[in-house]
Coordinates of C-alpha atoms in Angstrom, one line a residue:
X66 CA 0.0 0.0 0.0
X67 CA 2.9 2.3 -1.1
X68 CA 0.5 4.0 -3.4
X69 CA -2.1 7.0 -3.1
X70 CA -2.9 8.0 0.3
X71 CA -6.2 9.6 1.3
X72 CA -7.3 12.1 3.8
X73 CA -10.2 12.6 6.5
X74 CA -11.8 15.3 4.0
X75 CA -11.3 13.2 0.7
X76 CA -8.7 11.7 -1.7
X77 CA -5.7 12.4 -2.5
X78 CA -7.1 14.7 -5.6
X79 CA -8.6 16.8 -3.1
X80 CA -12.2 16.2 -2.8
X81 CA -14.6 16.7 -0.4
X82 CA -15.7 13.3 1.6
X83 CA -18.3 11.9 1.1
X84 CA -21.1 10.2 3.7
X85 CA -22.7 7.6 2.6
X86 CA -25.5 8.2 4.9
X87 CA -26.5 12.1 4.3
X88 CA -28.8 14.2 6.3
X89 CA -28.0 17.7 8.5
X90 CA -26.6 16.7 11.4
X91 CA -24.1 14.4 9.6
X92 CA -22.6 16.9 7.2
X93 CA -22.1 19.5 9.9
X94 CA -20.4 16.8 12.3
X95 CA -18.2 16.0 9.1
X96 CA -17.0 19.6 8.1
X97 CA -16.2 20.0 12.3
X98 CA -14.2 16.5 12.5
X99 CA -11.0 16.3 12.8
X100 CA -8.6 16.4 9.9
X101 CA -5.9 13.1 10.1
X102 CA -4.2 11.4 7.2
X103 CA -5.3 7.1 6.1
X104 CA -3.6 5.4 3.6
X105 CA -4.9 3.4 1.0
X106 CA -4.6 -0.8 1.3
X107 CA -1.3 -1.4 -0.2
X108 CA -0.6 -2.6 -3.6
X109 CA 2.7 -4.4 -3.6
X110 CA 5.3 -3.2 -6.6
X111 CA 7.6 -5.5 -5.3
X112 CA 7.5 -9.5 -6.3
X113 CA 6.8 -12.3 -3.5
X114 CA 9.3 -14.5 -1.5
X115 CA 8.9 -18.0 -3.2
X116 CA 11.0 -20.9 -1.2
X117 CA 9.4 -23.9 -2.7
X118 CA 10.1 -25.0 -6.3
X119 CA 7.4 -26.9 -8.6
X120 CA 8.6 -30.2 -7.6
X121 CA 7.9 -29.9 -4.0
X122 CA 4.4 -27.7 -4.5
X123 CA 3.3 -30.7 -6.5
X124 CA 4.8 -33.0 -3.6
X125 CA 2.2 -31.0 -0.9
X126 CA -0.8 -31.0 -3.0
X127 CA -0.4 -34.6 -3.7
X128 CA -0.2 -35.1 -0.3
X129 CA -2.9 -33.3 0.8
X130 CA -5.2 -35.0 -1.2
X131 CA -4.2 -38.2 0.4
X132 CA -5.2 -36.7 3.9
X133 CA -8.4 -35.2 2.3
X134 CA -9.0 -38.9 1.2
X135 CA -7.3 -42.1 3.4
X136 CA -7.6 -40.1 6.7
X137 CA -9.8 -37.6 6.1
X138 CA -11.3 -34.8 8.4
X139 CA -14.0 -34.4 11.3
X140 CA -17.1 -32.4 11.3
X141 CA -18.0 -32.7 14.8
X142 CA -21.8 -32.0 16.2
X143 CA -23.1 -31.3 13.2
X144 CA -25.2 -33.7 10.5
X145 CA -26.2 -30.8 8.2
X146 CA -22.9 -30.5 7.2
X147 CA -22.4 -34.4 6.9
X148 CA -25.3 -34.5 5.0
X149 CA -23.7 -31.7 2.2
X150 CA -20.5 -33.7 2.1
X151 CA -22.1 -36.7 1.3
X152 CA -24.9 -35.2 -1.4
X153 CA -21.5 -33.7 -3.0
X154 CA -20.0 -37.4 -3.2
X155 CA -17.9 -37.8 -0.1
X156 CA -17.3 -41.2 1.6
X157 CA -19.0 -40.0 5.3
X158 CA -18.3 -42.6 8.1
X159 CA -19.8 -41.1 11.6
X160 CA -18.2 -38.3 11.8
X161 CA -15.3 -38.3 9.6
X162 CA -15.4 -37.1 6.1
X163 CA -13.7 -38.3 3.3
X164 CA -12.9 -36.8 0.4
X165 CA -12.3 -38.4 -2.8
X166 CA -9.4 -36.7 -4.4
X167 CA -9.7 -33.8 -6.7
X168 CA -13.2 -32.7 -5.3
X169 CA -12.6 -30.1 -3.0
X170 CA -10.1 -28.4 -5.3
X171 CA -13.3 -28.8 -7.9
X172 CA -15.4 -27.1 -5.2
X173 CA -13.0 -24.1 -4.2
X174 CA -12.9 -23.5 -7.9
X175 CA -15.9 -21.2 -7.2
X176 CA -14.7 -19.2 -4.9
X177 CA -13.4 -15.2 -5.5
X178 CA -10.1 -15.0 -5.8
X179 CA -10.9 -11.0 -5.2
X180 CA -13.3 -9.2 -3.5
X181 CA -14.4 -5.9 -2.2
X182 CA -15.3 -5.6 1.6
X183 CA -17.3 -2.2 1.9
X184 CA -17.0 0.2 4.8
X185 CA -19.6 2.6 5.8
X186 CA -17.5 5.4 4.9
X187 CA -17.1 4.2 0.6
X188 CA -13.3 6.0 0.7
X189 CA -12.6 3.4 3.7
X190 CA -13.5 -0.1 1.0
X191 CA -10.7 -2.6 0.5
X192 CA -9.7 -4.9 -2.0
X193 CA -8.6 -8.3 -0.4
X194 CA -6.4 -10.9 -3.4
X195 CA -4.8 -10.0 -5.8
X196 CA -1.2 -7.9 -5.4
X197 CA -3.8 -6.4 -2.5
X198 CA -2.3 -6.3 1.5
X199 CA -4.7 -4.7 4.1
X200 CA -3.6 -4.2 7.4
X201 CA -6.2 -5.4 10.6
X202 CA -5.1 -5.2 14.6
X203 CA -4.6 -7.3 17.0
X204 CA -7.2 -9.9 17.1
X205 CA -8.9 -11.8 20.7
X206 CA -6.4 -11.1 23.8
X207 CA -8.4 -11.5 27.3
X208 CA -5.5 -9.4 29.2
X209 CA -4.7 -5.2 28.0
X210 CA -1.4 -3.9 29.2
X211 CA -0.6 -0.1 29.2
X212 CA 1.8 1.6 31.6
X213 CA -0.3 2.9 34.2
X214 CA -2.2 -0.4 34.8
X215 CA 0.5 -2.6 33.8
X216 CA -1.0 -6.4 32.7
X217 CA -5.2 -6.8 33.6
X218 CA -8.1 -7.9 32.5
X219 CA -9.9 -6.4 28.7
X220 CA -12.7 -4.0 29.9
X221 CA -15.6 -2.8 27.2
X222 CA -13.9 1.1 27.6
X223 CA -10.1 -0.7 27.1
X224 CA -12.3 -2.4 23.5
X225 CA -13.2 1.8 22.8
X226 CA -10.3 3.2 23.0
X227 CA -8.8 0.3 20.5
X228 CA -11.4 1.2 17.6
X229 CA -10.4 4.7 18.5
X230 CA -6.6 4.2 18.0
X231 CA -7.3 1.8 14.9
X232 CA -10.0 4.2 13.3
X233 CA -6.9 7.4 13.8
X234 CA -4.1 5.0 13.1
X235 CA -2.8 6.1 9.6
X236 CA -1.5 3.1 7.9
X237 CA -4.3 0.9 9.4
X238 CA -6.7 -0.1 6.9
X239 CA -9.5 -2.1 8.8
X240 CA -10.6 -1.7 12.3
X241 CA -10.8 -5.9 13.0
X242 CA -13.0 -7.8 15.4
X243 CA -12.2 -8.2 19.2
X244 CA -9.0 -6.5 19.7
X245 CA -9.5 -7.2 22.9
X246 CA -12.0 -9.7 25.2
X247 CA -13.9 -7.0 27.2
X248 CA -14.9 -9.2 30.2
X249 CA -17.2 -7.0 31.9
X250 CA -19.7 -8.0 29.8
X251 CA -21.6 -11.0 29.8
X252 CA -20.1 -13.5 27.3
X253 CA -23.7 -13.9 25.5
X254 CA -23.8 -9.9 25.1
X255 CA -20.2 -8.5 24.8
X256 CA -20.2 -9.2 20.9
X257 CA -23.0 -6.7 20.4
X258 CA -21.1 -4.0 22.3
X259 CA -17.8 -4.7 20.2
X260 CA -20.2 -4.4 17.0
X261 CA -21.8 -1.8 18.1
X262 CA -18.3 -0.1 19.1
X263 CA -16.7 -0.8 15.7
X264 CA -19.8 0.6 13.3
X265 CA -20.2 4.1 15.4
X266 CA -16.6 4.6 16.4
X267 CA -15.0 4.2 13.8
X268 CA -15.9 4.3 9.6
X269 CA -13.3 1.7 8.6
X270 CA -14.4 -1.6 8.0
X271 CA -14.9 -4.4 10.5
X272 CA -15.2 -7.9 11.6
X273 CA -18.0 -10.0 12.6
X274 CA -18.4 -12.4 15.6
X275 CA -17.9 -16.0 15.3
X276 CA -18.2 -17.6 18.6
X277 CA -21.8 -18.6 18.0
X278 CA -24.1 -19.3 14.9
X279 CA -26.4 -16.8 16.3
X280 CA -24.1 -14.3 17.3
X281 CA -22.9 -14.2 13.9
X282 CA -26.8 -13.7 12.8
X283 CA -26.9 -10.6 15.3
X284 CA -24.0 -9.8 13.3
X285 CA -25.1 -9.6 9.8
X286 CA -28.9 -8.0 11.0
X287 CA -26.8 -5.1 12.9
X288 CA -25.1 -4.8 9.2
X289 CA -28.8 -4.4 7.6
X290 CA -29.5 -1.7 9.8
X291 CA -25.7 -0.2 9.5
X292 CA -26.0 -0.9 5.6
X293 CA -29.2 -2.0 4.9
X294 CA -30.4 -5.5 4.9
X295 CA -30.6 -5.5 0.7
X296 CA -26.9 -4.0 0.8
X297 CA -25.4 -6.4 2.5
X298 CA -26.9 -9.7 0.6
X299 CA -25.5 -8.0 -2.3
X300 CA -22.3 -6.8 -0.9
X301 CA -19.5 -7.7 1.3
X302 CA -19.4 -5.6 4.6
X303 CA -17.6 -8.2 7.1
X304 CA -14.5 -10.0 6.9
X305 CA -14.8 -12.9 9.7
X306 CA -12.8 -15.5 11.4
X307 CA -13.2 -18.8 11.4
X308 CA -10.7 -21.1 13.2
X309 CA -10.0 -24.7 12.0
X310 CA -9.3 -27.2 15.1
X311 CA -6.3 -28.8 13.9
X312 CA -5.2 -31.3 13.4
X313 CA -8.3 -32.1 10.9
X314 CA -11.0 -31.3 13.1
X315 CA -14.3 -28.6 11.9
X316 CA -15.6 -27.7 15.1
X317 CA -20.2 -27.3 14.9
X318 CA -19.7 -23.6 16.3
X319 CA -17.3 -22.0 14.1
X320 CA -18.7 -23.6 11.1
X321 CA -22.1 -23.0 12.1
X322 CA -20.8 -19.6 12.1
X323 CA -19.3 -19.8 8.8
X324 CA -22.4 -21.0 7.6
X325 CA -24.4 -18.1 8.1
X326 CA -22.0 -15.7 6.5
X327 CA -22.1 -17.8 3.8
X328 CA -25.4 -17.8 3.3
X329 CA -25.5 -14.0 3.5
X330 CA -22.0 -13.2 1.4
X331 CA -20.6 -12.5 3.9
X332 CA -16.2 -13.6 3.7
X333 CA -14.9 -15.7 6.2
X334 CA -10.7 -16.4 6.7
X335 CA -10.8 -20.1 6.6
X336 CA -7.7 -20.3 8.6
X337 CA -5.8 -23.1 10.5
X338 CA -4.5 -23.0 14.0
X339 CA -1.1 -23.7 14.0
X340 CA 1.4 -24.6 16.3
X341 CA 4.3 -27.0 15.0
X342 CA 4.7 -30.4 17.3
X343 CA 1.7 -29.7 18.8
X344 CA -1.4 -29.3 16.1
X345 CA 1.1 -29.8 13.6
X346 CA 4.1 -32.0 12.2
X347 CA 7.4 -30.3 13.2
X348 CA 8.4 -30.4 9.9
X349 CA 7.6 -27.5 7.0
X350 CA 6.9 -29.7 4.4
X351 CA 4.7 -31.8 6.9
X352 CA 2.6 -28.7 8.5
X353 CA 2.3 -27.2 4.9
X354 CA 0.6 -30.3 3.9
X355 CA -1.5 -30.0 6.9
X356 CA -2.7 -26.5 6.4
X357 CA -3.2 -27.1 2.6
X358 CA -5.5 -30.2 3.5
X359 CA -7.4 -28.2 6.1
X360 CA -7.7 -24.9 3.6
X361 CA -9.2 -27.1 1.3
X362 CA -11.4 -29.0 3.2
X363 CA -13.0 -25.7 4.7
X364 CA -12.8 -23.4 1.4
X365 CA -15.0 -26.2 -0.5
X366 CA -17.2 -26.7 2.1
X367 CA -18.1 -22.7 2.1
X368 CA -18.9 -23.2 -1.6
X369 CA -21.2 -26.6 -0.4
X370 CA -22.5 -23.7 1.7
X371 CA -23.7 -21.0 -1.3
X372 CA -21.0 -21.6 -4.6
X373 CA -19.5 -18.0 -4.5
X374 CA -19.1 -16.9 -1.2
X375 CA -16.1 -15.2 -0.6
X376 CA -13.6 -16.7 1.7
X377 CA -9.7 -16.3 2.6
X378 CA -7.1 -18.9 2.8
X379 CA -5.8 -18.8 6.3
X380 CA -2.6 -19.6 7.9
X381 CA -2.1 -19.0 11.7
X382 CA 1.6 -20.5 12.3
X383 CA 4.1 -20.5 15.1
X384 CA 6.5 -23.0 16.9
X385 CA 6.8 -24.5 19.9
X386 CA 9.4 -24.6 22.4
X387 CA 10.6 -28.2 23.1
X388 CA 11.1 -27.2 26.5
X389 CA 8.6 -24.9 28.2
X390 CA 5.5 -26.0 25.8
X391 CA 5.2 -22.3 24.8
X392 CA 4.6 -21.3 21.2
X393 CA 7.4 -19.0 20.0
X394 CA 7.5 -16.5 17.2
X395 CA 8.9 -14.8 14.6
X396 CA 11.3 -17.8 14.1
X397 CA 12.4 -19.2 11.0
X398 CA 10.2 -22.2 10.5
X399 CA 6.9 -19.9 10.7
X400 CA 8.4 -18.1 8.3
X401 CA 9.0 -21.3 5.6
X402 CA 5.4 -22.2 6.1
X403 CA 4.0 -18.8 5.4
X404 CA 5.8 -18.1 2.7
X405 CA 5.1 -21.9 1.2
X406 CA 1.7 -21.5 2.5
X407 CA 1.5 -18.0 0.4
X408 CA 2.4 -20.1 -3.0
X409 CA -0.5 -23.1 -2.2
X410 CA -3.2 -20.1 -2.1
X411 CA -2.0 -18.6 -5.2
X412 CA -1.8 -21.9 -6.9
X413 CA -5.7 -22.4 -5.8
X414 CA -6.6 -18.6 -6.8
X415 CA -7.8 -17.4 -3.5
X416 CA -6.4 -14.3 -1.4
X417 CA -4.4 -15.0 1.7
X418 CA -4.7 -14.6 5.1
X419 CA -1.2 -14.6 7.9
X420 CA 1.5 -12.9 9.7
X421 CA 1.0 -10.5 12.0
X422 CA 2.9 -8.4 14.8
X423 CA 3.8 -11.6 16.3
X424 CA 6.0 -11.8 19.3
X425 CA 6.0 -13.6 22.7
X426 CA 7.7 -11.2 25.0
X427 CA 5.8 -9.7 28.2
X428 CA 6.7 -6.6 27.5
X429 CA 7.2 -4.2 24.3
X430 CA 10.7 -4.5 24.3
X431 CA 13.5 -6.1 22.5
X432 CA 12.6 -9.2 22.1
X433 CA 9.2 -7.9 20.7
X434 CA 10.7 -5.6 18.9
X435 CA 13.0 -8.4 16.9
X436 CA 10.0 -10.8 16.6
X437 CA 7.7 -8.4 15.4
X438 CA 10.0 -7.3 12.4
X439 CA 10.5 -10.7 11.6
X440 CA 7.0 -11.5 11.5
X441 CA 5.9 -8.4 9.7
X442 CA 8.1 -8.3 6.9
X443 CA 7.5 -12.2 6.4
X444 CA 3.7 -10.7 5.6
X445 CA 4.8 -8.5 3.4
X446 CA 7.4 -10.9 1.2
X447 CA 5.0 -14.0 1.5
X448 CA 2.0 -12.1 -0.6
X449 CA 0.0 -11.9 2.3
X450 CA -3.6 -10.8 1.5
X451 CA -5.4 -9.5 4.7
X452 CA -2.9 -9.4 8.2
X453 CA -4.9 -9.6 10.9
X454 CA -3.1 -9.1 14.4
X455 CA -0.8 -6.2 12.7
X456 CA -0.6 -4.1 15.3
X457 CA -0.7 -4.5 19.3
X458 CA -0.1 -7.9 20.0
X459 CA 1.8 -9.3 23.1
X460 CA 2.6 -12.3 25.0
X461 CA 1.8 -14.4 22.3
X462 CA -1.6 -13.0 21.9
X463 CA -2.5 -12.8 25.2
X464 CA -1.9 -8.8 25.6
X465 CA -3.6 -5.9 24.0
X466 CA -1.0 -3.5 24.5
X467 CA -1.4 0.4 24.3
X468 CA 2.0 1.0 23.4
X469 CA 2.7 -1.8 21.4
X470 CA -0.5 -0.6 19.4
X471 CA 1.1 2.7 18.1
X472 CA 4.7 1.4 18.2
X473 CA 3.2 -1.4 15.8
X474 CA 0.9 0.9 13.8
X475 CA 4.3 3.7 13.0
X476 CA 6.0 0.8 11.8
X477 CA 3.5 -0.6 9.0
X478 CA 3.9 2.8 7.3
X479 CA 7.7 0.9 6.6
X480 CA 5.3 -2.0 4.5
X481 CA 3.7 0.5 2.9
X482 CA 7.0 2.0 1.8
X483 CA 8.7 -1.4 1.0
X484 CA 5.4 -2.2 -1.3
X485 CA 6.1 0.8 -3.9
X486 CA 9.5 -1.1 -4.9
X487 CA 11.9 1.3 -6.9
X488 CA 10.6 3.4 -9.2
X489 CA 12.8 3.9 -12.4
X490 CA 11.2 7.2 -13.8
X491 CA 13.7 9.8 -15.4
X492 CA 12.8 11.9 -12.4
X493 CA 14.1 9.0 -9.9
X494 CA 16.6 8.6 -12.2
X495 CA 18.2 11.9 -11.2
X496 CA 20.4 12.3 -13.3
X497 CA 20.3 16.2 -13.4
X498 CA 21.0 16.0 -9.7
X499 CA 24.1 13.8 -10.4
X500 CA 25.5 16.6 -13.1
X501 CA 24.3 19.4 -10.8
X502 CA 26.6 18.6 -8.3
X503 CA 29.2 16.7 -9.6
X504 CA 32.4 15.8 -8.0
X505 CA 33.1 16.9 -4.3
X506 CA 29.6 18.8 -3.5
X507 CA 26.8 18.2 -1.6
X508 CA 23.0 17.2 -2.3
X509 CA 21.2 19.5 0.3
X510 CA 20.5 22.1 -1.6
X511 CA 20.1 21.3 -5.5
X512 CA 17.1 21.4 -7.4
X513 CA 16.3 17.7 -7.0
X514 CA 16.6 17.1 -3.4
X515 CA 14.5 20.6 -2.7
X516 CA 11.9 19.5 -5.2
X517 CA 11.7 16.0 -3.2
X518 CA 12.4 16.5 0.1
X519 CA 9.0 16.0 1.9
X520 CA 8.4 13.0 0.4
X521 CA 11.5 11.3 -0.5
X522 CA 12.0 9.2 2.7
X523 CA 9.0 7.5 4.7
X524 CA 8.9 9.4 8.1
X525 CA 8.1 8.2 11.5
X526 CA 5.2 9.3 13.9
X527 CA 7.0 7.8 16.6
X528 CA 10.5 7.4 17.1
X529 CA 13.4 10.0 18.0
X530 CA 16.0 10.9 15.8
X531 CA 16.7 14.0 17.6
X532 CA 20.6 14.9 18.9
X533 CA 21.5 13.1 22.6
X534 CA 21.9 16.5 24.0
X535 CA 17.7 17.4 23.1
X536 CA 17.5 13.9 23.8
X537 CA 18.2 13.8 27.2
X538 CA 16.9 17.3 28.0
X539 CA 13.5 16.4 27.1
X540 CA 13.0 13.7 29.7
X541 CA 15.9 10.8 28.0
X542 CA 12.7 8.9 27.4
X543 CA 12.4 5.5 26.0
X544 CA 9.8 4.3 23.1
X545 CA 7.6 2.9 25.0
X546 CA 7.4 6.3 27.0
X547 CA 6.9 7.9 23.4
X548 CA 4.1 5.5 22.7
X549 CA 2.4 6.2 26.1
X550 CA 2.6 10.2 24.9
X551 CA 1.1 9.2 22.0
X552 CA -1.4 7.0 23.1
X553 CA -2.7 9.7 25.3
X554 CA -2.2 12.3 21.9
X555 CA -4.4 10.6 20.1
X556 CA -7.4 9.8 22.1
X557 CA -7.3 13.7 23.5
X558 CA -7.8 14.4 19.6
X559 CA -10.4 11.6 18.4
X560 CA -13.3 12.5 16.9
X561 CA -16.3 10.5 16.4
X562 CA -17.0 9.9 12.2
X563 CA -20.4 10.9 11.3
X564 CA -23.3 8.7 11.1
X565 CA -26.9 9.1 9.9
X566 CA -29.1 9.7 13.4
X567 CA -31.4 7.5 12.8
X568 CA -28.9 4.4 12.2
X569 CA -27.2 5.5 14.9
X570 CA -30.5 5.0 16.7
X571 CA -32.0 2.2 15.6
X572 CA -28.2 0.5 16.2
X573 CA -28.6 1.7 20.3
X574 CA -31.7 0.1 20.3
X575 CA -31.0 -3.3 18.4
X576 CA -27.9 -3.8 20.7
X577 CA -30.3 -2.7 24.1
X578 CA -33.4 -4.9 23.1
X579 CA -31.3 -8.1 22.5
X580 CA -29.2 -7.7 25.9
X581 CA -32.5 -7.4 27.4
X582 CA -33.8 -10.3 25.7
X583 CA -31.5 -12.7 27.7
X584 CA -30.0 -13.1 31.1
X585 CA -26.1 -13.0 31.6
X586 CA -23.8 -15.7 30.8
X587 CA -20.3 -15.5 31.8
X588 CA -19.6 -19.1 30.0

């Protein structure tokens, strides 16, 4: 996402922005908002990491099929589903489905291998496949961690001031799904809150819940109201998760959940869960077989679903150290499957879902510093589609952090500038420049380097470059005291985006007559 950057106010051409829901109140709550910058979802310029040759591709797929086929995968709780797989020609026994070579590649075969997920704000859209990356946040910690609190538990207001940070966050493209478990609220009820949080904070586009058929329903009516309820069955407007049990096991909830956006168009990242010697073989070619048979299995069952839903090809992947049981990150084995797992969802035309701000340190320091680079930059070479936990994540996805939020979010404006590649124009050329000064001079001054200079290098938000001496005078502070300033910065300056009043009412009252509906569950 290198390319064209757009503003609060309009595109990069300068025009006005646009609502997409009109009326009074609206437009004069637009013209009084606050002016920030948002980049477009990038379009990489630069070609993919490829690690596997033709030989061993063929060697996986082959292999995958035999899963699909000798052992075969579980759909667990839920007949409906058996009953698809075996009108489509699969061999069910109980529970366990198997799938005669060649037919769920034949079924995937109708899903996108682009689409468009709207936002209610039509500058805010993205374009997930293709040369495509769009940026989400961190995605389903319990715990938040800034530095006044230190480590506790999410809270609904800790879920606010995320969409918040996300919606003003410049090189963040979508606003994600729980980017942190507020657990305040009653576990039957929170997922209206965090919907309700994500459609009237913030204008970027979001994820729906997953961790119940019918929550996922609440989902998709709240986008009818949002969008309307003929919009949305014609459009995409959520981007959902849906976790595979592995090793080889489709769990009744998340596919009943994947069901229903199905059924409505709605796309859902069909997406693994990864960790090597534990859910996986601790080999690459081993867990890349895995994933592939998993992808598959899912993916064509989406199409058994409604032939032309939009789904993702997911690959959650870390490690797992041999001695403490922990899953580890940003190490190099990760980084072989996602890039191996990036050429199996090109092969089957479908847009790709990994990487991430991975890391498993406690704190945002160092060691989440290193791991996070790692991991980011392995999204960016592997031809990742949609990242989802690209900013904010600690403790290997237990923490929300504040400060790792910003840190995170400054540093995918790097992706952004890695995508454009190297231009080759006759102006980056510069030549001129080159005879200009000649031998022995300096570039500071000539034409060239005054005509570029605000643009020329990416700039940081963030981090100081500043001499010790102004350094140290102005507190000698650290970057995660920098991020904390900033943190603070931004919320003093958020402004809510403007929606219709009457959405925005019948939203507050959708979310407060199904709460009332039903009595609190904390399980």
């Amino acid at each position: 996402m290198a390319d064209a950057e757009m503003t609060e106010q309009g595109a990069a051409s300068g025009g006005r922005r646009r609502s997409r829901t009109g009326g009074g109140a609206a437009r004069r709550a637009s013209r009084s908002a606050v002016s920030f910058d948002t980049a477009r979802y990038i379009t990489r310029n630069i070609p993919d990491l490829e690690v596997l040759n033709e030989e061993a591709l063929e060697i996986i797929e082959t292999n995958a099929e035999t899963v699909l086929e000798e052992i075969g995968v579980n759909f667990v709780n839920n007949p409906a589903a058996l009953e698809r797989w075996r009108a489509a020609g699969a061999d069910v026994r109980g529970e366990r489905v198997h799938i005669p070579r060649g037919l769920a590649r034949k079924l995937c075969a109708t899903a996108p291998s682009q689409f468009t997920q709207v936002a209610r704000n039509p500058e805010r859209n993205v374009e997930i496949g293709g040369r495509n990356l769009v940026l989400a946040p961190v995605y389903g910690p319990p715990f938040v961690r800034d530095a006044a609190g230190g480590r506790r538990y999410a809270t609904m207001e800790d879920f606010r001031k995320f969409v918040k940070l996300g919606y003003m966050s410049k090189w963040l493209h979508h606003s994600g799904g729980t980017v942190c478990e507020p657990t305040d609220v009653a576990v039957n009820k929170r997922h209206l809150d965090m919907l309700h949080a994500h459609m009237t904070l913030s204008d970027k586009p979001f994820m729906g819940s997953v961790t119940d058929p019918e929550r996922a329903r609440d989902s998709v009516e709240m986008c009818g109201i949002l969008f309307g309820e003929e919009f949305v069955q014609q459009n995409t407007v959520m981007t959902s998760l849906i976790n595979i049990n592995s090793p080889l096991t489709f769990d009744d909830v998340m596919m009943g959940a994947m069901e229903v956006y199905a059924e409505n168009m709605q796309a859902s990242i069909i997406s693994p869960f990864i960790v090597g010697g534990a859910m996986a073989p601790v080999s690459v070619a081993g867990t890349l077989t895995q994933v592939l048979a998993e992808v598959l299995a899912g993916v064509a069952y989406s199409q058994l679903v409604r032939p032309g839903a939009p789904v993702i090809f997911g690959a959650f992947v870390s490690s797992i150290d041999m001695g403490s049981g922990a899953p580890t990150f940003g190490t190099p084995e990760a980084s072989l499957v996602t890039y191996g797992a990036g050429q199996l969802a090109r092969r089957l035309g479908l847009p790709y879902r990994s990487s991430g701000s991975f890391n498993g340190s406690k704190l945002p320091d160092a060691q989440a510093a290193y791991e996070t680079a790692n991991s980011l930059n392995m999204g960016l070479l592997s031809g990742v589609n949609f990242m989802l936990h690209a900013c904010g994540w600690l403790e290997g996805g237990l923490v929300s952090s504040f400060e790792k939020f910003v840190m995170d979010a400054d540093q995918l404006g790097v992706l952004h500038k890695m995508a454009e590649g190297i231009s080759m124009s006759e102006e980056a050329q510069a030549m001129g420049a080159i005879r200009e000064v000649g031998p022995g001079g300096h570039y500071l001054g000539c034409a060239h380097t005054q005509a570029h200079f605000k643009d020329a290098f990416w700039k940081t938000d963030l981090l100081d470059y500043k001499p010790f001496e102004t350094w140290d005078e102005e507190g000698a502070r650290d970057t995660t005291q920098l991020a904390t300033v900033r943190v603070e910065k931004m919320l003093a300056n958020y402004q809510q985006p403007a929606l219709d009043p009457g959405k925005a009412e019948a939203l507050a009252a959708y979310v407060a007559r199904k709460k009332a509906a039903v009595p609190d569950a904390f399980t």
